[in-house]
Amino acid sequence: MALKIGDIAPNFTLKNFNNESFSLSDYRGKKNVVILFFPAVGTSVCEKELCSTRDSMKDYENLDAQVFAISVDGPFAQKLWAEKHQFNFPLLSDFNKEVSQLYGAFYDVWLPDKFNLKGVSKRAAFVVDKNGVIQYAEVLENAGEEPNYEAIKNTLKNLS
């Protein structure tokens, strides 16, 4: 079951492709956090979403927000993709599929008619305030849709 507005965001620690650890709790009391779950590196909608996020990073910084993008891809695939697109925020590997499940952003089976991939992150967006409370939650069943970027930014503006 997906988390909802008003829930305390579960803490997690994940690593990026440089083997650096990022913990949600490190931002408590310091910054708001935008968590973007995405299904897979190299897919067109994921590319569009994360490139849009990259191109809007000044907006997120001005709203005192740290952005994380999380998928179940391995860190090596994420590294190649991040370097290709020059992403300016951490891509975190949830290879063990624990955080995606914890947040309710998880497909047991993704693209069953085509690839039948088991255990992939759903496209989802969460805004966690400086106190660790979820202020925005969007979990999309259709991976072809993108999160509502304006709603995410408006939520952050209301936290300022």
Coordinates of C-alpha atoms in Angstrom, one line a residue:
M1 CA 0.0 0.0 0.0
A2 CA 1.4 3.4 -1.0
L3 CA 2.2 6.0 1.6
K4 CA -0.1 9.0 1.8
I5 CA 0.0 12.7 2.8
G6 CA 0.5 13.1 6.5
D7 CA 2.5 9.8 6.9
I8 CA 6.0 9.9 8.4
A9 CA 8.3 9.0 5.5
P10 CA 10.2 5.8 6.2
N11 CA 13.9 6.3 6.5
F12 CA 16.1 4.6 3.9
T13 CA 19.8 4.5 3.0
L14 CA 20.7 3.8 -0.6
K15 CA 23.9 4.2 -2.6
N16 CA 24.6 6.0 -5.8
F17 CA 26.9 4.7 -8.5
N18 CA 29.9 6.2 -6.8
N19 CA 29.2 4.0 -3.7
E20 CA 28.1 7.1 -1.7
S21 CA 25.3 6.5 0.8
F22 CA 22.3 8.8 1.0
S23 CA 19.9 8.6 3.9
L24 CA 16.6 10.4 4.1
S25 CA 17.2 11.1 7.8
D26 CA 20.3 13.2 6.8
Y27 CA 18.0 15.9 5.5
R28 CA 15.6 16.0 8.5
G29 CA 15.5 19.5 9.8
K30 CA 17.6 20.8 6.9
K31 CA 15.9 20.4 3.6
N32 CA 12.7 19.2 2.0
V33 CA 13.2 16.1 -0.2
V34 CA 11.7 15.1 -3.5
I35 CA 11.8 11.4 -4.1
L36 CA 11.1 10.2 -7.6
F37 CA 10.8 6.5 -8.3
F38 CA 11.1 5.4 -11.9
P39 CA 10.9 2.0 -13.6
A40 CA 14.1 1.7 -15.6
V41 CA 17.1 3.5 -17.0
G42 CA 17.1 3.9 -20.7
T43 CA 13.4 4.0 -21.2
S44 CA 11.8 7.0 -23.0
V45 CA 9.4 8.2 -20.4
C46 CA 12.0 7.8 -17.6
E47 CA 14.5 9.8 -19.8
K48 CA 11.9 12.6 -20.3
E49 CA 11.1 12.7 -16.6
L50 CA 14.7 12.8 -15.3
C51 CA 15.9 15.2 -18.0
S52 CA 13.0 17.5 -17.1
T53 CA 14.0 17.3 -13.5
R54 CA 17.6 18.0 -14.4
D55 CA 16.5 21.1 -16.4
S56 CA 14.4 22.3 -13.5
M57 CA 17.0 21.8 -10.8
K58 CA 17.4 25.5 -10.1
D59 CA 13.6 25.6 -9.2
Y60 CA 14.1 22.8 -6.7
E61 CA 17.2 24.4 -5.2
N62 CA 15.4 27.7 -4.9
L63 CA 12.6 25.8 -3.0
D64 CA 15.2 24.3 -0.6
A65 CA 14.7 20.8 -1.9
Q66 CA 17.0 17.9 -2.4
V67 CA 15.9 15.5 -5.3
F68 CA 16.6 11.8 -5.3
A69 CA 15.7 9.5 -8.2
I70 CA 15.3 5.8 -7.3
S71 CA 15.1 2.7 -9.5
V72 CA 15.8 -1.0 -9.0
D73 CA 18.5 -0.8 -11.7
G74 CA 22.0 -1.6 -10.7
P75 CA 24.4 1.3 -10.0
F76 CA 26.5 0.5 -13.0
A77 CA 23.6 1.0 -15.4
Q78 CA 22.6 4.1 -13.5
K79 CA 26.1 5.5 -13.8
L80 CA 26.2 5.2 -17.6
W81 CA 22.8 6.8 -17.9
A82 CA 23.6 9.6 -15.5
E83 CA 26.8 10.4 -17.3
K84 CA 25.1 10.4 -20.7
H85 CA 22.4 12.8 -19.5
Q86 CA 24.5 14.8 -17.0
F87 CA 22.0 14.4 -14.2
N88 CA 22.6 16.9 -11.5
F89 CA 21.0 15.0 -8.6
P90 CA 21.6 11.5 -7.2
L91 CA 20.3 8.4 -8.8
L92 CA 20.0 5.8 -6.1
S93 CA 19.9 2.0 -6.6
D94 CA 17.2 0.1 -4.9
F95 CA 18.5 -3.1 -6.4
N96 CA 17.2 -5.1 -3.5
K97 CA 13.8 -3.6 -4.0
E98 CA 13.2 -2.8 -0.4
V99 CA 12.6 1.0 -0.6
S100 CA 10.3 0.8 -3.6
Q101 CA 8.1 -1.7 -1.7
L102 CA 8.3 0.3 1.5
Y103 CA 6.9 3.3 -0.3
G104 CA 4.2 1.3 -2.2
A105 CA 5.9 2.2 -5.5
F106 CA 6.5 -1.3 -6.8
Y107 CA 5.2 -3.5 -9.6
D108 CA 5.1 -7.2 -8.8
V109 CA 5.1 -7.6 -12.6
W110 CA 5.8 -4.8 -15.1
L111 CA 4.9 -5.0 -18.8
P112 CA 3.4 -8.5 -18.5
D113 CA 2.3 -8.7 -22.1
K114 CA 5.8 -7.8 -23.4
F115 CA 8.6 -8.6 -21.0
N116 CA 7.0 -9.9 -17.8
L117 CA 9.6 -8.1 -15.6
K118 CA 9.2 -9.0 -11.9
G119 CA 9.9 -6.4 -9.3
V120 CA 10.3 -2.9 -10.8
S121 CA 9.7 0.5 -9.3
K122 CA 6.5 2.3 -10.2
R123 CA 6.7 5.8 -11.4
A124 CA 6.0 7.8 -8.2
A125 CA 6.7 11.1 -6.6
F126 CA 6.9 12.1 -2.9
V127 CA 7.6 15.4 -1.2
V128 CA 8.9 14.9 2.3
D129 CA 9.1 18.1 4.5
K130 CA 12.0 19.0 6.8
N131 CA 10.2 17.2 9.7
G132 CA 10.0 13.9 7.7
V133 CA 6.3 14.2 6.9
I134 CA 5.0 13.3 3.5
Q135 CA 3.3 16.4 2.0
Y136 CA 2.8 15.1 -1.5
A137 CA 2.3 11.6 -2.7
E138 CA 1.6 10.4 -6.3
V139 CA 2.0 6.7 -7.3
L140 CA 1.2 6.1 -11.0
E141 CA -0.1 2.8 -12.2
N142 CA 0.6 3.7 -15.8
A143 CA 4.4 4.0 -16.2
G144 CA 3.7 6.0 -19.4
E145 CA 2.5 8.9 -17.4
E146 CA 4.8 11.5 -15.7
P147 CA 4.3 12.9 -12.2
N148 CA 2.6 16.3 -11.8
Y149 CA 5.7 18.5 -11.7
E150 CA 3.7 21.7 -11.0
A151 CA 1.9 20.1 -8.0
I152 CA 5.3 19.0 -6.7
K153 CA 6.7 22.5 -7.0
N154 CA 3.5 24.0 -5.5
T155 CA 3.8 21.7 -2.5
L156 CA 7.4 22.9 -2.0
K157 CA 6.3 26.5 -2.4
N158 CA 3.8 26.0 0.4
L159 CA 6.5 24.6 2.6
S160 CA 8.6 27.7 2.2

